Short mmCIF file of C-alpha atoms and ligand atoms in Angstrom, two decimals:
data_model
loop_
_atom_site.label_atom_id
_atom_site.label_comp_id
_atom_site.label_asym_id
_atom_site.label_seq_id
_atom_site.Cartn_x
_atom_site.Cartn_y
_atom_site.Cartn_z
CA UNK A 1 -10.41 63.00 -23.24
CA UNK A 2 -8.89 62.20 -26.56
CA UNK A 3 -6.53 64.46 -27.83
CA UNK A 4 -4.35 64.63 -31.74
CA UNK A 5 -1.08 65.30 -30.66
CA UNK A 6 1.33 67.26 -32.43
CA UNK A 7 3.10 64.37 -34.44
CA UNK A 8 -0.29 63.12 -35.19
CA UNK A 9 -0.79 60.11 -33.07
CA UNK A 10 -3.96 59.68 -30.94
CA UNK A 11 -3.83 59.96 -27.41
CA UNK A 12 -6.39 58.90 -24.98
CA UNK A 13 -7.14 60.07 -21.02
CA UNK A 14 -9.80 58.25 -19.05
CA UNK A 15 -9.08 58.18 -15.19
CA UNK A 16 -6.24 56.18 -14.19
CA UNK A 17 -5.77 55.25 -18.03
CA UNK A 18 -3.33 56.63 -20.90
CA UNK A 19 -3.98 54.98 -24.19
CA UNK A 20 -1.87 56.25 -27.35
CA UNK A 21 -2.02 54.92 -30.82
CA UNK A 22 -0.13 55.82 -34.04
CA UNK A 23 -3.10 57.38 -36.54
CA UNK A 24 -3.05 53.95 -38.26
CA UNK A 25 -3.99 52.33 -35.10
CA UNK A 26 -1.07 50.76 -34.11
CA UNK A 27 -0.86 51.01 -30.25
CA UNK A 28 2.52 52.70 -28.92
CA UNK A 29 1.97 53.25 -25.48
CA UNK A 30 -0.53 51.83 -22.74
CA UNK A 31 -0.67 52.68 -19.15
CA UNK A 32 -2.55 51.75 -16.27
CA UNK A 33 -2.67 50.68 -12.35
CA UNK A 34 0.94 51.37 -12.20
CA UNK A 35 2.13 49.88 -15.19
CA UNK A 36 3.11 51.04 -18.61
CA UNK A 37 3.18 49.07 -21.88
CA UNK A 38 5.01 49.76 -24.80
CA UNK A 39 4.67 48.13 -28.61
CA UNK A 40 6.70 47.71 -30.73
CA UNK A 41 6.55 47.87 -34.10
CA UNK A 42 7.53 43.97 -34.75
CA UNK A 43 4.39 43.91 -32.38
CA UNK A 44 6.89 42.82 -29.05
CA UNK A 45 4.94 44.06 -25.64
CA UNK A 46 7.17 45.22 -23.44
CA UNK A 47 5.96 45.88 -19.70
CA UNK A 48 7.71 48.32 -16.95
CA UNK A 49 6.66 48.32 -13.59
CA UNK A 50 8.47 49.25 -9.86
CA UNK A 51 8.55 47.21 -7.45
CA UNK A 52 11.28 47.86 -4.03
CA UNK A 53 12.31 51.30 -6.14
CA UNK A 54 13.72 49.09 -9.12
CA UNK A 55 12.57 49.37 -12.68
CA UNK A 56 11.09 45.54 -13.99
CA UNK A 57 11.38 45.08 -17.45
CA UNK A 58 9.27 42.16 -19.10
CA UNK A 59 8.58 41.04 -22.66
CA UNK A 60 5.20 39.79 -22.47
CA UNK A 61 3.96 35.84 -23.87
CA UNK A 62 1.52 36.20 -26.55
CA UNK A 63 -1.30 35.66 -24.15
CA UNK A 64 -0.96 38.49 -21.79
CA UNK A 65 -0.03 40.70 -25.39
CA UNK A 66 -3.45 39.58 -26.45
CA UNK A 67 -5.71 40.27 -23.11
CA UNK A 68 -3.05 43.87 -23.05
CA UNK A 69 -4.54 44.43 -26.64
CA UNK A 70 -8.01 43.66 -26.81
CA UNK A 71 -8.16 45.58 -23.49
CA UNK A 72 -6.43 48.74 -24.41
CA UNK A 73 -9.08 48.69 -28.35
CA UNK A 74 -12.06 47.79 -26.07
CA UNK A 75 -11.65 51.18 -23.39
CA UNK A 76 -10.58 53.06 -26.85
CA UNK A 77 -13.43 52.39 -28.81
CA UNK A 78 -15.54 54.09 -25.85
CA UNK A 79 -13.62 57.15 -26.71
CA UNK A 80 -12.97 56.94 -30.20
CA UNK A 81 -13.51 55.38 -33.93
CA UNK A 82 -11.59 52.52 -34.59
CA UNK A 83 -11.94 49.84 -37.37
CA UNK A 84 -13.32 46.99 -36.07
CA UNK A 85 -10.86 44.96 -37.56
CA UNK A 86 -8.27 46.65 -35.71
CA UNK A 87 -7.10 43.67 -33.10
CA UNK A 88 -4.07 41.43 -31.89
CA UNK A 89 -3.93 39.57 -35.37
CA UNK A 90 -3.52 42.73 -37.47
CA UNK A 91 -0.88 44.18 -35.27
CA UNK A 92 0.60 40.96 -35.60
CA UNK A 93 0.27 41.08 -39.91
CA UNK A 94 1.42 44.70 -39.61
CA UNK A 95 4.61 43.64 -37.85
CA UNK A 96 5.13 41.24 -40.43
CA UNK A 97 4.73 43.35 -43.36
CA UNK A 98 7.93 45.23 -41.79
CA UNK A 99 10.21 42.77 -41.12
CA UNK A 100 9.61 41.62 -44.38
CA UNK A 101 10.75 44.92 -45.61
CA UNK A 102 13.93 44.51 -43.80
CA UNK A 103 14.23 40.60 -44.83
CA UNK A 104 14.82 39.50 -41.57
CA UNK A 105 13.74 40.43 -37.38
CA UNK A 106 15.73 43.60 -36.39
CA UNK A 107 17.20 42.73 -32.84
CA UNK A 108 18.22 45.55 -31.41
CA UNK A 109 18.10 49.37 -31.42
CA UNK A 110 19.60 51.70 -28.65
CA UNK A 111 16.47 52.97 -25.68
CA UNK A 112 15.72 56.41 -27.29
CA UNK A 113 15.70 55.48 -30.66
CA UNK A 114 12.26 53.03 -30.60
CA UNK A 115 10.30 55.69 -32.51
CA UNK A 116 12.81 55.91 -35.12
CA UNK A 117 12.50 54.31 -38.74
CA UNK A 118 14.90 51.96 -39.03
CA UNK A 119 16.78 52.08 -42.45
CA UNK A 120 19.03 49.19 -43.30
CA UNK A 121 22.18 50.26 -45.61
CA UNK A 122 24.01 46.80 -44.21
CA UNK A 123 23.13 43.91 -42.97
CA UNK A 124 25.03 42.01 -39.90
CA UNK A 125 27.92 43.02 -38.17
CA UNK A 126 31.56 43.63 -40.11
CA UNK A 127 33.28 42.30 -37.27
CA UNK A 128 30.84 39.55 -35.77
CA UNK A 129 33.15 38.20 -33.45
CA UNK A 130 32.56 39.41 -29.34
CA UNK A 131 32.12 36.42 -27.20
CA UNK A 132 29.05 37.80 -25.52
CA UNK A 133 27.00 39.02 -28.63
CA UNK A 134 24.72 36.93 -30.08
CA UNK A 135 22.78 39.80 -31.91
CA UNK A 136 24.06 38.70 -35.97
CA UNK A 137 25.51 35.29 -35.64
CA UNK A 138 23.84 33.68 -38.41
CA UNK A 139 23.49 36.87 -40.72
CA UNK A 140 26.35 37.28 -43.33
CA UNK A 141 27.61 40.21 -43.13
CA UNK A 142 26.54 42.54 -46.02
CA UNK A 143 26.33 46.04 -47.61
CA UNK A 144 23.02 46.79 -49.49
CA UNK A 145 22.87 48.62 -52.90
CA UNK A 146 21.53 52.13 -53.43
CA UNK A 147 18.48 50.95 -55.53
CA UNK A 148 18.04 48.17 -52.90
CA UNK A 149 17.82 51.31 -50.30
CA UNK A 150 16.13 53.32 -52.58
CA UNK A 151 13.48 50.51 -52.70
CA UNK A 152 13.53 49.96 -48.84
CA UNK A 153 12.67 53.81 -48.23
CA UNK A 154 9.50 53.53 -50.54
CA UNK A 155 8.33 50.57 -48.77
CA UNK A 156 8.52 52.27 -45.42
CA UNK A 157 6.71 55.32 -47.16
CA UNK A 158 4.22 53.14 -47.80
CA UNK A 159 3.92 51.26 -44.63
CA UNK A 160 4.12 53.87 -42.35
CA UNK A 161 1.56 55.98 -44.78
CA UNK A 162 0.40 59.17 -42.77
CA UNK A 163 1.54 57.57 -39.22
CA UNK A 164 5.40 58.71 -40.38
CA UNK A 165 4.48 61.61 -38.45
CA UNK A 166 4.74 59.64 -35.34
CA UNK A 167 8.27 58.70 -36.04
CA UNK A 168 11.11 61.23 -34.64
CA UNK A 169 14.52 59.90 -36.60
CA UNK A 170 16.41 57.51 -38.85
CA UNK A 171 18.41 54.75 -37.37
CA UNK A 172 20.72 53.24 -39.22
CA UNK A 173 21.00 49.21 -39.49
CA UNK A 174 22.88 46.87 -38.56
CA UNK A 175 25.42 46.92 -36.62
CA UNK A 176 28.38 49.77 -37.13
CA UNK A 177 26.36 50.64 -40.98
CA UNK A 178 28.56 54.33 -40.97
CA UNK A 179 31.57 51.30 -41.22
CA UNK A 180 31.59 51.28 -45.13
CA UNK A 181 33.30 53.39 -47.85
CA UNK A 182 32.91 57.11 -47.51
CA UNK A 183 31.95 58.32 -50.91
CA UNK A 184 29.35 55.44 -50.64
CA UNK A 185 27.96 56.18 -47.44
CA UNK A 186 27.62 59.89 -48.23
CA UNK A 187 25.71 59.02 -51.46
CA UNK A 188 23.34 56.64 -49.23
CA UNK A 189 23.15 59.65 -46.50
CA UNK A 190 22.45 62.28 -49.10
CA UNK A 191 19.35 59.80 -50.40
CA UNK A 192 18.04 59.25 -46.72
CA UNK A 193 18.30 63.13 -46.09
CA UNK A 194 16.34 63.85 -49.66
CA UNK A 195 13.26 61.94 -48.22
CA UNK A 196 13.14 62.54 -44.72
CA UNK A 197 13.99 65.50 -42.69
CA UNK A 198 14.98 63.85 -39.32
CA UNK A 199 18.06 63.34 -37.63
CA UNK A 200 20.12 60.11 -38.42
CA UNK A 201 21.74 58.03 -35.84
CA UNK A 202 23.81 54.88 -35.81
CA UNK A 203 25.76 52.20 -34.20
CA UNK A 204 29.63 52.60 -34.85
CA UNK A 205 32.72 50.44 -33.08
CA UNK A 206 35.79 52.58 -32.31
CA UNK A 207 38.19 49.71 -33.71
CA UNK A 208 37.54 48.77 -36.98
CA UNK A 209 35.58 51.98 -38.09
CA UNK A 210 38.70 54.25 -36.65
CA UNK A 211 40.45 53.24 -39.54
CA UNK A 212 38.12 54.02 -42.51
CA UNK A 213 36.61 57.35 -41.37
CA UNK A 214 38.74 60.35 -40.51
CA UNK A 215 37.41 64.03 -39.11
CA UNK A 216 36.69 65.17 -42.31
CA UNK A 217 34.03 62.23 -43.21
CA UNK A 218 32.71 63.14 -39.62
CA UNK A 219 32.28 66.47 -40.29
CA UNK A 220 30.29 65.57 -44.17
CA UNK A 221 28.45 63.37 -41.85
CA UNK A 222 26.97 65.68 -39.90
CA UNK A 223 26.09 68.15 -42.92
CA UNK A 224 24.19 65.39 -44.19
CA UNK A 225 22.22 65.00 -40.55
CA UNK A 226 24.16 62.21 -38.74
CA UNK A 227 23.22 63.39 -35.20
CA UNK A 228 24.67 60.87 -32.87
CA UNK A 229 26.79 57.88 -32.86
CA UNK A 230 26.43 54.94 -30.23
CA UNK A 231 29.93 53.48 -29.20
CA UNK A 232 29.25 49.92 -27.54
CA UNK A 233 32.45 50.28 -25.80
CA UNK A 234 31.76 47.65 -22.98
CA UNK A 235 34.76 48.74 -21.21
CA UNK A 236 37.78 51.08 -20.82
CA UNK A 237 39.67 48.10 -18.81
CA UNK A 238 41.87 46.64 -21.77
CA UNK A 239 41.85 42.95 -19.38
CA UNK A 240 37.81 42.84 -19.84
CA UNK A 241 37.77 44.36 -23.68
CA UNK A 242 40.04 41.00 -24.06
CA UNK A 243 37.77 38.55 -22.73
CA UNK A 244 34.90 40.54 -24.62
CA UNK A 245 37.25 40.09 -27.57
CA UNK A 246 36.85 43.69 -28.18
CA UNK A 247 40.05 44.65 -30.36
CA UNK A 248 40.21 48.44 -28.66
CA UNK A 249 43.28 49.95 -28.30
CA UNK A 250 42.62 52.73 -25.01
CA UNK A 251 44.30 55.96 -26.52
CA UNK A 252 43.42 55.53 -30.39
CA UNK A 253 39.77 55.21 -29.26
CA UNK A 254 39.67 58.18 -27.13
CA UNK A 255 41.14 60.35 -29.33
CA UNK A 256 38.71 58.40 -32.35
CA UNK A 257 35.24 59.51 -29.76
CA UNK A 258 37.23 62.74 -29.24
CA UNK A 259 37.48 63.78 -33.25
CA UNK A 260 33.83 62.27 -33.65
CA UNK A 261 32.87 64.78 -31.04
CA UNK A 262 34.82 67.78 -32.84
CA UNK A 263 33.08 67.40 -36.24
CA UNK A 264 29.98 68.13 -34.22
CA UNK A 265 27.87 64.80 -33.35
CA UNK A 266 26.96 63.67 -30.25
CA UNK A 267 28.28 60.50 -28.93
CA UNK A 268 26.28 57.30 -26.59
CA UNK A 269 29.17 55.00 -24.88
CA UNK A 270 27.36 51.89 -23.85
CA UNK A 271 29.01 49.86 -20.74
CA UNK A 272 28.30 46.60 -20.06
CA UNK A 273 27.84 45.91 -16.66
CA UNK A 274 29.19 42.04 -15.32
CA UNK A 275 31.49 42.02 -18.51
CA UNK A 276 34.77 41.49 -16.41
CA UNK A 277 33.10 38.86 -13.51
CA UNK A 278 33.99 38.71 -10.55
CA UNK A 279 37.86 38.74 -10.43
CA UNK A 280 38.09 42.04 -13.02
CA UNK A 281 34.71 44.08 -11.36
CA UNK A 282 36.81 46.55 -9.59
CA UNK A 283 39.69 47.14 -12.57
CA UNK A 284 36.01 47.43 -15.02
CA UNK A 285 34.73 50.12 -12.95
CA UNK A 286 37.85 52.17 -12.30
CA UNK A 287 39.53 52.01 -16.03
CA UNK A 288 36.09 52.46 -17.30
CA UNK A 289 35.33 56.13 -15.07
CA UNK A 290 39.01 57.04 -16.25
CA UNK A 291 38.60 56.28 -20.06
CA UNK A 292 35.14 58.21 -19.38
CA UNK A 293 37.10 61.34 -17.58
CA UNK A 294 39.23 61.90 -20.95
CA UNK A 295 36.48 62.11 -23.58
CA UNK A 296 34.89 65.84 -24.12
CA UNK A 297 31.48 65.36 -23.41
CA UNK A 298 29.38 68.12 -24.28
CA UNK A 299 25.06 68.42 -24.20
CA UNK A 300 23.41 65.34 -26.19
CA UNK A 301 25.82 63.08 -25.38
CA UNK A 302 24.36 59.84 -23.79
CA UNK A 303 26.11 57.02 -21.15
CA UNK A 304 24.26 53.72 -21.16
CA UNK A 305 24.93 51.05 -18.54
CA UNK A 306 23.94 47.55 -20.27
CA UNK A 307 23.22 45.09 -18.19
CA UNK A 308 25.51 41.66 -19.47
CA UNK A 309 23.43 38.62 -20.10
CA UNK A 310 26.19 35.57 -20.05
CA UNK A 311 26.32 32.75 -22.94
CA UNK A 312 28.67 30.04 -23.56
CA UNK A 313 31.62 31.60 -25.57
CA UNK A 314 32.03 34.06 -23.16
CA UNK A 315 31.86 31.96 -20.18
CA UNK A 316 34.75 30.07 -21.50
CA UNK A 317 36.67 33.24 -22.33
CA UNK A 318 35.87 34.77 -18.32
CA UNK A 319 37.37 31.71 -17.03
CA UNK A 320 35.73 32.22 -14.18
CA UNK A 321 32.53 33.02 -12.38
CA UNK A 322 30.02 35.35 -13.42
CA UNK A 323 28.18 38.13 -11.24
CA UNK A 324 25.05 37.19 -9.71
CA UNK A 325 22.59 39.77 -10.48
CA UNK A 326 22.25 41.48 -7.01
CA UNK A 327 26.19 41.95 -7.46
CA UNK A 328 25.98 43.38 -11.16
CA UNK A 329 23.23 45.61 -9.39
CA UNK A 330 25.82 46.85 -7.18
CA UNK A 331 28.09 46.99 -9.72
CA UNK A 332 26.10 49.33 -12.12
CA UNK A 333 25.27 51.45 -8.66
CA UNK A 334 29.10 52.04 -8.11
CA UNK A 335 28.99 53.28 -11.91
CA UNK A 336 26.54 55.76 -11.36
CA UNK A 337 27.87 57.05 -8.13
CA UNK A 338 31.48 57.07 -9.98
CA UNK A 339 29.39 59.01 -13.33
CA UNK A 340 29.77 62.84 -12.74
CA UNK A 341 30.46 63.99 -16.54
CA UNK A 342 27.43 66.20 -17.18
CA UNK A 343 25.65 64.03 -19.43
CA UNK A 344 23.25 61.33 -18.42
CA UNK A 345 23.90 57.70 -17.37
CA UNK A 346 21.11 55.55 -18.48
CA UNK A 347 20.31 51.96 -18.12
CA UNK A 348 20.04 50.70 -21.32
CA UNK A 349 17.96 47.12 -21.02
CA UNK A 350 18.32 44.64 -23.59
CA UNK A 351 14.86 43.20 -22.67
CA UNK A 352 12.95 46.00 -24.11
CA UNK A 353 15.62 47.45 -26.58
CA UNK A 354 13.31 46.28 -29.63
CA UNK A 355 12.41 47.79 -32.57
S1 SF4 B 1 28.97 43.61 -29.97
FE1 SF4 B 1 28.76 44.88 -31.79
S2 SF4 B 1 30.78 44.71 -32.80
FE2 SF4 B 1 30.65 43.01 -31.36
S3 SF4 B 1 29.84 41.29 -32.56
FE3 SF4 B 1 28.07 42.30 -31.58
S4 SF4 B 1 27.33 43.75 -33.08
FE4 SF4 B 1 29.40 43.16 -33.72
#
């Protein structure tokens, strides 16, 4: 069966398969035997499977992307038309048509925002300087002009042509992008909200941004469709925020997620799990829950539980060893048997967070 769906993309049923493609052919979302496959627009193949009742999470080698491909076209074509230039290779010029768009390979968005569009107003990260993130270490640090924007949201007009229909928000890049001067960022907002009537969402750090944006910008915010902010807190354990070199101060953020939560917009607090080792796991977990206990959360808020993969800078700054991943496991199950604050606790896996 081959269905239009409501947002216009084409979906396909045939036995054990589900086949879905964007109405310009690009695939989305593949499943079969057990398996599900998911595309993303920079034409990354991401693959989820179960085995022992956990979730595996794979990025797929170019290879097994190409057999994935040229299977999921071939069953397709039984079912419906598709160009017959429609293959790996122009997924593959698609994807680079966008991130030329953006200048550069987007690295990261948050798990449900992969169908938004992704609209830089900055570039980098302000603050660039967490010993675990790698994410904008050779990107300077920069705020784009309005005519550069205004030029950015024509090009995805044009790139995403009909298929926009497919896409269900705005995200805004990079890293912490509400972080710059009000009156600017409400002039950018009030563009993005002219040409598309979906909900924004963003990154935002509650250190740095707690001191340029005050309930009142919130509240603007939100008029101009800012729907949710995502916090990566890492931790509420100020010992573990310090090896993170994570300048949060405990109360001021609270109160900061608190007020962000009064204007009206929803909040996501990412934790990473492993970011204290061994030696700080238990003070991680508790602090963490407690920090969690004193912020209001209401429906649409989010809690993501981000798996830490270790580099260099901030095995120096642990100063001792790291969690093995059967005991990060455990350590993300304690979270979620700790996590009773009425909104849900997600794992949020860097593997397949891609744009
Ligand atoms: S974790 Fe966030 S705030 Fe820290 S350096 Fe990376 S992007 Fe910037």
């Amino acid at each position: 069966m081959t269905y239009i769906q409501a947002d216009g993309s084409i979906k396909i049923a045939e036995n054990s398969r589900i086949m879905v493609m964007d109405n310009n052919y690009r695939i989305m979302f593949y499943s079969y035997n057990g398996f599900t496959v998911r595309r993303s627009l920079q034409n990354i193949f991401i693959k989820n499977y179960i085995i022992n009742r956990r979730r595996m999470v794979e990025r797929l080698g170019i290879n097994e992307a190409k057999k994935i491909v040229n299977e999921f076209y071939s069953y397709a074509r039984n079912y419906t038309y598709i160009p017959e230039h429609v293959n790996y290779e122009f997924l593959q010029d698609d994807a680079e048509k966008l991130i030329k768009i953006y200048g550069n390979f987007i690295p990261i968005v948050p798990p449900d925002q992969y169908l938004s569009i992704y609209l830089k107003i900055t570039s980098g990260c302000p603050w660039n300087k967490c010993t675990f993130c790698d994410l904008y270490q050779n990107d300077k640090y920069n705020v784009l002009h309005l005519k550069d924007i205004e030029s950015e949201i024509n090009a995805l007009k044009e790139y995403f042509g009909s298929s926009i229909t497919s896409r269900r928000s705005i995200f805004l890049g990079d890293a912490n992008a509400i972080n710059i001067g009000s009156d600017r960022l409400f002039e950018y907002l009030d563009l993005i909200h002219s040409n598309f009537n979906l909900g924004i969402y963003s990154f935002m750090d509650v250190f740095t941004t707690l001191k340029t944006k005050k309930f009142e910008d919130f509240v603007r915010m939100r008029e101009l469709g800012m729907k949710r902010v995502y916090v990566g807190l890492e931790s509420g354990d100020p010992d573990v925020l310090n090896i993170l070199n994570k300048k949060i101060d405990i109360n001021e953020s609270i109160n900061f997620i608190n007020t962000v939560k009064d204007a009206g917009i929803n909040i996501g607090i990412i934790i990473l799990i492993g970011a204290g080792g061994k030696k700080h796991s238990q003070g991680h977990i508790n602090n963490t829950v407690n920090y969690l206990k004193k912020i209001n959360f209401t429906h649409g808020d989010m809690i993501y539980l981000s798996e830490l993969s270790e580099n260099e800078r901030f095995l120096s700054a642990l100063k001792d060893k790291p969690m093995t991943s059967q005991e990060k496991y455990d350590e993300m199950f304690k979270f979620k048997s700790l996590s009773s604050f009425g909104v849900p606790v997600v794992d949020y896996n860097l593997t397949e967070a891609v744009y």
